[in-house]
Short mmCIF file of C-alpha atoms in Angstrom, two decimals:
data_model
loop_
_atom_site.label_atom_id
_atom_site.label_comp_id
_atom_site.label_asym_id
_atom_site.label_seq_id
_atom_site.Cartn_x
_atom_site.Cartn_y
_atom_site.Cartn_z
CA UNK R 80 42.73 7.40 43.32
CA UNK R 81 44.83 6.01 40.59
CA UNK R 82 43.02 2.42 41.08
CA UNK R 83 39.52 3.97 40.93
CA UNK R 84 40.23 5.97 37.80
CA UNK R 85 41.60 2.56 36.63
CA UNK R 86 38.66 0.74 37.83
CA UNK R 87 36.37 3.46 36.16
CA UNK R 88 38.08 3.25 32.97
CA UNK R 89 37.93 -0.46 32.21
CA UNK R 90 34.51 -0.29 33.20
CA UNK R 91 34.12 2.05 30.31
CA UNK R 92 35.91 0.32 28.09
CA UNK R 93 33.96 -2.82 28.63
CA UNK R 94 30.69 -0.75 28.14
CA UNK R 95 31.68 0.48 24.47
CA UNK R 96 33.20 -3.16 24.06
CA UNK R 97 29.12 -4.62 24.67
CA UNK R 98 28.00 -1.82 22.72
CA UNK R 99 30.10 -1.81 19.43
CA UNK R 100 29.01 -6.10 19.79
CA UNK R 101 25.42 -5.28 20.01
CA UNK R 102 25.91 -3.05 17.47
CA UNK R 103 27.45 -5.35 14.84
CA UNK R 104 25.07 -7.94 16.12
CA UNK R 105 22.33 -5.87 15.08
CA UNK R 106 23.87 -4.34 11.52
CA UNK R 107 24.57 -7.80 10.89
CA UNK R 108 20.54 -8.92 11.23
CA UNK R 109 19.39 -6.01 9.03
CA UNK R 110 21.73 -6.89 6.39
CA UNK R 111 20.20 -10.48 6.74
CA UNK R 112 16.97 -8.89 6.62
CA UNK R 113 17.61 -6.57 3.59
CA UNK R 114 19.11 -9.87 1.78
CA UNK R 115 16.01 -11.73 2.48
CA UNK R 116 13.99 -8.87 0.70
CA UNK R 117 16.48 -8.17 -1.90
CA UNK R 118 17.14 -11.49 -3.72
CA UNK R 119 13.59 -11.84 -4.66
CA UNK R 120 14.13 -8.51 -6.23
CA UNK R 121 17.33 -9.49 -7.83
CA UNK R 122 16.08 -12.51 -8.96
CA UNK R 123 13.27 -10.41 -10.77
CA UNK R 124 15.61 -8.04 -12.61
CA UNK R 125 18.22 -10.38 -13.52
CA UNK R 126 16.05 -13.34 -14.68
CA UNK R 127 13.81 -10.65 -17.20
CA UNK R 128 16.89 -10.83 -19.26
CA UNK R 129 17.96 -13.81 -19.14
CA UNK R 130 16.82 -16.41 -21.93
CA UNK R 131 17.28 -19.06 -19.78
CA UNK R 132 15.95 -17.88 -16.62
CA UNK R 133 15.01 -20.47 -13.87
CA UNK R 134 15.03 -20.39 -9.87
CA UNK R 135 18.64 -19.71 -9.38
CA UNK R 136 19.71 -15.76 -8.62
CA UNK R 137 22.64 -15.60 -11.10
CA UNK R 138 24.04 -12.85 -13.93
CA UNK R 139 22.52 -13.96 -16.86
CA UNK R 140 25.47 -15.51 -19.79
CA UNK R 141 23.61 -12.88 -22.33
CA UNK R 142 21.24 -10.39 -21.94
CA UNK R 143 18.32 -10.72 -24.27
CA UNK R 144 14.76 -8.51 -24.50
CA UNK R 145 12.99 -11.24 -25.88
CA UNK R 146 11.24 -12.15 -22.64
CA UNK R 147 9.89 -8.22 -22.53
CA UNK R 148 8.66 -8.53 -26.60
CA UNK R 149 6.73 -11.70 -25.35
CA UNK R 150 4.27 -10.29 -22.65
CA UNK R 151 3.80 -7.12 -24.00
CA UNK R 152 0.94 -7.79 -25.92
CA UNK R 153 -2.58 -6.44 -25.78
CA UNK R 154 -3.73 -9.91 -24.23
CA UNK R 155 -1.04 -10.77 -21.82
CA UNK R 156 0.02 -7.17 -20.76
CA UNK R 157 -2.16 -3.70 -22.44
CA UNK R 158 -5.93 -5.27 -21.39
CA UNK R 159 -4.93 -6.45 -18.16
CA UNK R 160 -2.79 -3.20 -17.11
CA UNK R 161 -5.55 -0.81 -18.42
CA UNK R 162 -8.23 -3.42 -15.99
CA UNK R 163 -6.03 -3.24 -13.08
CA UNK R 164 -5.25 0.92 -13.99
CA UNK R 165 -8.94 1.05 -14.28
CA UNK R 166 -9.96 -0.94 -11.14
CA UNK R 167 -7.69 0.48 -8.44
CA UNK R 168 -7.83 3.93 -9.77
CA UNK R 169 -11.01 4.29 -9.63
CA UNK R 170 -11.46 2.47 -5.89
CA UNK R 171 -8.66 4.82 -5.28
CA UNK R 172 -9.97 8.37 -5.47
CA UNK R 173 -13.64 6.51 -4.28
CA UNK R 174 -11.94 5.56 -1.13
CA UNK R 175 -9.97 8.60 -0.53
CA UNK R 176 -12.88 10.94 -1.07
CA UNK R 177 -15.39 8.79 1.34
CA UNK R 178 -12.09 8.37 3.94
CA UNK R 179 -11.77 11.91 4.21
CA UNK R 180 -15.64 13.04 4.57
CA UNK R 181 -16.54 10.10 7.40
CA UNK R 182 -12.68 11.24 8.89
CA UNK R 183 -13.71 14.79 9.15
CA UNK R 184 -16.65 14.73 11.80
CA UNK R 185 -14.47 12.08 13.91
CA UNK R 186 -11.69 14.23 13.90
CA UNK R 187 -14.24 17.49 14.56
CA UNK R 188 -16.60 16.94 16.42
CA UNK R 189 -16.72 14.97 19.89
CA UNK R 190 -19.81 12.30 20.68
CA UNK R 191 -20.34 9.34 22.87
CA UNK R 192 -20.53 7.12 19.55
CA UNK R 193 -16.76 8.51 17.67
CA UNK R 194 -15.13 5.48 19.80
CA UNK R 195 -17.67 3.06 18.98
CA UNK R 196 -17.58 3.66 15.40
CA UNK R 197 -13.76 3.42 15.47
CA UNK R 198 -13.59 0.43 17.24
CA UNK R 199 -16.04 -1.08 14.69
CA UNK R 200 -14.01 0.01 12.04
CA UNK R 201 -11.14 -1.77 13.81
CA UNK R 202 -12.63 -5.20 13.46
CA UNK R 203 -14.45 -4.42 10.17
CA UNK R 204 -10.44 -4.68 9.24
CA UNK R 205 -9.60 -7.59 10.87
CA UNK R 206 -12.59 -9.39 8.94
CA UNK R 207 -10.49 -12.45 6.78
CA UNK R 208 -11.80 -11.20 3.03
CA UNK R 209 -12.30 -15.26 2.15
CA UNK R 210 -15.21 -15.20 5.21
CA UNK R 211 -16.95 -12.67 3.46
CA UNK R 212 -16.73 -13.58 -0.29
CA UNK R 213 -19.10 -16.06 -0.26
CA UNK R 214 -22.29 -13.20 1.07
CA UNK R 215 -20.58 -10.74 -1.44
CA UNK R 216 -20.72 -12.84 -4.35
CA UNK R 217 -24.83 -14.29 -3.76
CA UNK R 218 -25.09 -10.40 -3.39
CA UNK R 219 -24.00 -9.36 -6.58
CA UNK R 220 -25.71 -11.58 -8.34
CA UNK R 221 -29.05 -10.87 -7.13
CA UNK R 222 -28.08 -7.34 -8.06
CA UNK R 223 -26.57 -7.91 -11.42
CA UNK R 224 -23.35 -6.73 -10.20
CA UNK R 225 -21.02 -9.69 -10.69
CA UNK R 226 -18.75 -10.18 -13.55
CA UNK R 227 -18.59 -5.54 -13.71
CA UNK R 228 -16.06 -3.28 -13.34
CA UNK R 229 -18.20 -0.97 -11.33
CA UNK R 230 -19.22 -3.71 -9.01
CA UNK R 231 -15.85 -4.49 -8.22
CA UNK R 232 -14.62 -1.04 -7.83
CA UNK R 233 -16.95 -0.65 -5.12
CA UNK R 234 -16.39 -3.94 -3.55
CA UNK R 235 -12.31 -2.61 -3.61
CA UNK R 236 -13.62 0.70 -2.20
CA UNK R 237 -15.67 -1.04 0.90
CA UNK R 238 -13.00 -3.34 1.98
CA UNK R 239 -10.28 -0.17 1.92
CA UNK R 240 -12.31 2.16 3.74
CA UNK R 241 -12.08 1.20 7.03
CA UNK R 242 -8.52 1.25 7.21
CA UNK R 243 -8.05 4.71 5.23
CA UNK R 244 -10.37 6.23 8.13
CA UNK R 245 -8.08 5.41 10.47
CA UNK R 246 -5.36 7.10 8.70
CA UNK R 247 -7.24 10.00 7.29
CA UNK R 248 -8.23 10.74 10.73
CA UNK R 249 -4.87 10.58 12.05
CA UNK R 250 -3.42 12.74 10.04
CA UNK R 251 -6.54 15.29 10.15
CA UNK R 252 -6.01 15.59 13.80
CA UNK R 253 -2.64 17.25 13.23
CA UNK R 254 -4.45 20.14 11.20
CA UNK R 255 -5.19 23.00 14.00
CA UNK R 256 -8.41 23.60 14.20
CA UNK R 257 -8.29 26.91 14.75
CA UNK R 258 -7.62 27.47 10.82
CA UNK R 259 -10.94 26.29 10.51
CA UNK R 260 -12.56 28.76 12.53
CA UNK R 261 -10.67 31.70 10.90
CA UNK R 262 -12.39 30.44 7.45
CA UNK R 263 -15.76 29.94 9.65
CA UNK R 264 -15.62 33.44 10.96
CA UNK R 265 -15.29 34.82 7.12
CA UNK R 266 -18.37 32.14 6.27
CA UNK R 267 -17.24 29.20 5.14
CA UNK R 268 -19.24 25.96 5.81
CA UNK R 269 -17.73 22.85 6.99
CA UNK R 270 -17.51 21.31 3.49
CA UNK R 271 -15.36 24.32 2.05
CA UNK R 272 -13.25 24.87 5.14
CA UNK R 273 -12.54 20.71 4.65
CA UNK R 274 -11.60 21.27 1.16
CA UNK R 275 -9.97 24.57 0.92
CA UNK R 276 -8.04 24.36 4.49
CA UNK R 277 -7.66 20.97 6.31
CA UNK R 278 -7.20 18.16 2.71
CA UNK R 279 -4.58 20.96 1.59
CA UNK R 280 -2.56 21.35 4.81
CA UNK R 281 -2.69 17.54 5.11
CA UNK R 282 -1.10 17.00 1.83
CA UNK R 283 1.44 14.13 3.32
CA UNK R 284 -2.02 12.40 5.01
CA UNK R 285 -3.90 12.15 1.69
CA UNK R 286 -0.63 10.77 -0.37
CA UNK R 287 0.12 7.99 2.79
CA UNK R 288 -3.57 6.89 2.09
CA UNK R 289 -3.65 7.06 -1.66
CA UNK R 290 -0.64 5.05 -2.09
CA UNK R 291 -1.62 2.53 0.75
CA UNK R 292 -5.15 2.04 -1.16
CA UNK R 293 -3.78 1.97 -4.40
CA UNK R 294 -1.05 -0.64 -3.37
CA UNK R 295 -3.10 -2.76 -1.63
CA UNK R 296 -5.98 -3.19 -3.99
CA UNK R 297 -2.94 -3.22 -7.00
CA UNK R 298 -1.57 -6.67 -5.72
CA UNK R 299 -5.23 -7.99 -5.21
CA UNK R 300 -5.89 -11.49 -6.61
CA UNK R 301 -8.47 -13.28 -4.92
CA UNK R 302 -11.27 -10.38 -5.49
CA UNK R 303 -11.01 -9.99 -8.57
CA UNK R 304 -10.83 -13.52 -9.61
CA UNK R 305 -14.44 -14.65 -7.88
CA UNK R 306 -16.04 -11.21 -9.04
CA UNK R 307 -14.93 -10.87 -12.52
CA UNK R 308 -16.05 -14.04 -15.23
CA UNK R 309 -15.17 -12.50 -18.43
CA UNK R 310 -11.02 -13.03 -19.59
CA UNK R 311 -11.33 -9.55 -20.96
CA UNK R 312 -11.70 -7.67 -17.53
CA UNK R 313 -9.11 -9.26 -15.81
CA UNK R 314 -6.64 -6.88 -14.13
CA UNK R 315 -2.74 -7.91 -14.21
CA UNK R 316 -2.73 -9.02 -10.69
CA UNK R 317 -5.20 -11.93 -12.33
CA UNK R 318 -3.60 -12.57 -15.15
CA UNK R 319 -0.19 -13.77 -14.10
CA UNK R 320 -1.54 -16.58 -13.12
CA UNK R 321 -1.62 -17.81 -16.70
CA UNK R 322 2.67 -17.75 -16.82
CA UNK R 323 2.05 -20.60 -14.65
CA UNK R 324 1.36 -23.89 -16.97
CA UNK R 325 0.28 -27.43 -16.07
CA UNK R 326 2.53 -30.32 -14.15
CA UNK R 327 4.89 -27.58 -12.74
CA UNK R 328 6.14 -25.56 -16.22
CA UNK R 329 7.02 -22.00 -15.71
CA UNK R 330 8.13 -19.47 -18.29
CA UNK R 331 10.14 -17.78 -15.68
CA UNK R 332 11.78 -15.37 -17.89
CA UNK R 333 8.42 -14.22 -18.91
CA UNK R 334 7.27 -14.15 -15.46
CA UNK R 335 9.74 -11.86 -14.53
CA UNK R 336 9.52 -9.83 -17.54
CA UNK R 337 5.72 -9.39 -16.54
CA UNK R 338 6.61 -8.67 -12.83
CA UNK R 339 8.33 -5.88 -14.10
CA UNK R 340 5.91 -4.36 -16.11
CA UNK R 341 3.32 -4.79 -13.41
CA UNK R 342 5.76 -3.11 -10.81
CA UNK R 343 6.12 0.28 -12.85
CA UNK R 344 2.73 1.76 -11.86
CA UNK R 345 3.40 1.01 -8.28
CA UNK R 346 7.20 2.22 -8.14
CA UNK R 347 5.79 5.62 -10.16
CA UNK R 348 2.67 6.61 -7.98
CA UNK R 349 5.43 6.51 -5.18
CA UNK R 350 7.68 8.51 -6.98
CA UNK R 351 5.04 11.00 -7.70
CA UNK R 352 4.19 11.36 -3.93
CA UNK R 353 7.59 11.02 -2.53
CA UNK R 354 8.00 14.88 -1.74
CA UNK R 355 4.35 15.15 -0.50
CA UNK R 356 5.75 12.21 2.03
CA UNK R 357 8.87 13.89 2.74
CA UNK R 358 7.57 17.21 3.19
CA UNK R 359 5.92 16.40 6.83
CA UNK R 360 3.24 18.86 8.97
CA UNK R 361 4.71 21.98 9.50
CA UNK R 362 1.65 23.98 10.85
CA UNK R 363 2.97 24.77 14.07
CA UNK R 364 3.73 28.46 13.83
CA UNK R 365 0.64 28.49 11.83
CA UNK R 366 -1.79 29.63 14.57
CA UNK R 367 0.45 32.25 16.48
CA UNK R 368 0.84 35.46 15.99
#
């Protein structure tokens, strides 16, 4: 008995041995991983103040603003900012609002076509947007579309929808719908029961989609730069391309300065949402009693 309980207790030693190695083995890649994402960062902050900012991550010898009182002009920073503010902002809410109302019969009502049309959603998002630009752009221009804010707001809008109908449909599906047909026995239609019951209860849904839209169509260069012509409707994501001179010459403090700047919206719109993420479905005692 002795020599089993032995037996059973090195075995269990060894076990939490291989475990507590696995387990440094695996803190040890995430830290790796968080470094590899974090010196970018680091190198962002540090080389905005920095008056003689290159490629190296270091502490700056002295801190200087000059870098920020550079960029923040109305041509390098305000014009571009208020484009890009403009742009996404508006392909924003025009993608969240069309997400929710094509999300709403898929999630509602069942037909032989709801899995085709998903699945051709699917690849309408696996579509490369450089195989498509070419069409898109002899398009606008036969309909006097190219070189406008309003033509590229919609071209943002199209190539975020499919994607955010995925989502929006997701997250509708965790709405009960038997909160709908309390508001349909009291005569609401399907639009107000949409808008009154299931976009309210799926608060977390529509704030996962906004800020995925908004990000994704925030960081957007190549769009923008074959739609719009004119220097004055260039959004941010654009016009940091200009920090970068000829043969190789790189205001990096600028850059970084700029990077900054362009960040804020982002980092804010999250901010904004963050409880609305946090805050989860709770709707399952919502149908008893």
């Amino acid at each position: 008995m002795a020599r089993a309980r032995a037996r059973v207790s090195t075995r269990t030693r060894t076990r939490t041995r291989v475990r507590a190695v696995r387990r440094h083995i695996a803190d040890a890649c995430l830290l790796l991983l968080a470094a590899a994402f974090a010196l970018p960062l680091a190198w962002v902050v540090l080389a905005s103040v920095d008056p003689g900012a290159d490629l190296r991550v270091r502490v700056p010898d002295s801190l200087t603003l000059g870098n920020f009182r550079a960029v923040l002009t109305p041509e390098i920073t305000y014009t571009p900012l208020l484009n890009s503010l403009i742009l996404c902002g508006c392909a924003t809410a025009l993608t969240v609002g069309c997400a929710a109302l094509a999300a709403y019969p898929l999630s509602r009502f069942r037909s032989r076509l709801n899995r085709p049309f998903l699945l051709t959603i699917l690849f309408a998002t696996s579509l490369p947007i450089t195989a498509i630009m070419v069409p898109v752009y002899a398009l606008f221009v036969r309909v006097n579309l190219i070189d406008t804010l309003q033509g590229t707001i919609l071209f943002f809008a199209a190539t975020q929808l499919p994607f955010a109908i995925w989502l929006m449909k997701n997250f509708m599906d965790g709405v009960p719908k038997e909160l709908e047909e309390a508001a349909w026995t009291d005569g609401a239609s399907a639009l107000q029961s949409l808008l009154r019951i299931v976009l309210p209860l799926m608060g977390p849904g529509l704030a996962v989609v906004t800020v995925f839209s908004f990000v994704m169509m925030w960081g957007n260069f190549f769009v923008p730069f074959m739609l719009l012509l004119t220097p004055d409707r260039m959004p941010a994501s654009v016009s940091v391309n200009d920090f970068f001179g000829n043969r190789g010459m790189v205001a990096y403090g600028q850059l970084a300065a700029f990077s900054v700047i362009y960040s804020t919206p982002v980092i804010l719109l999250y901010v904004l949402v963050a409880r609305r993420l946090g805050n989860g479905f709770a709707l399952g005692g919502a149908v008893k009693g």
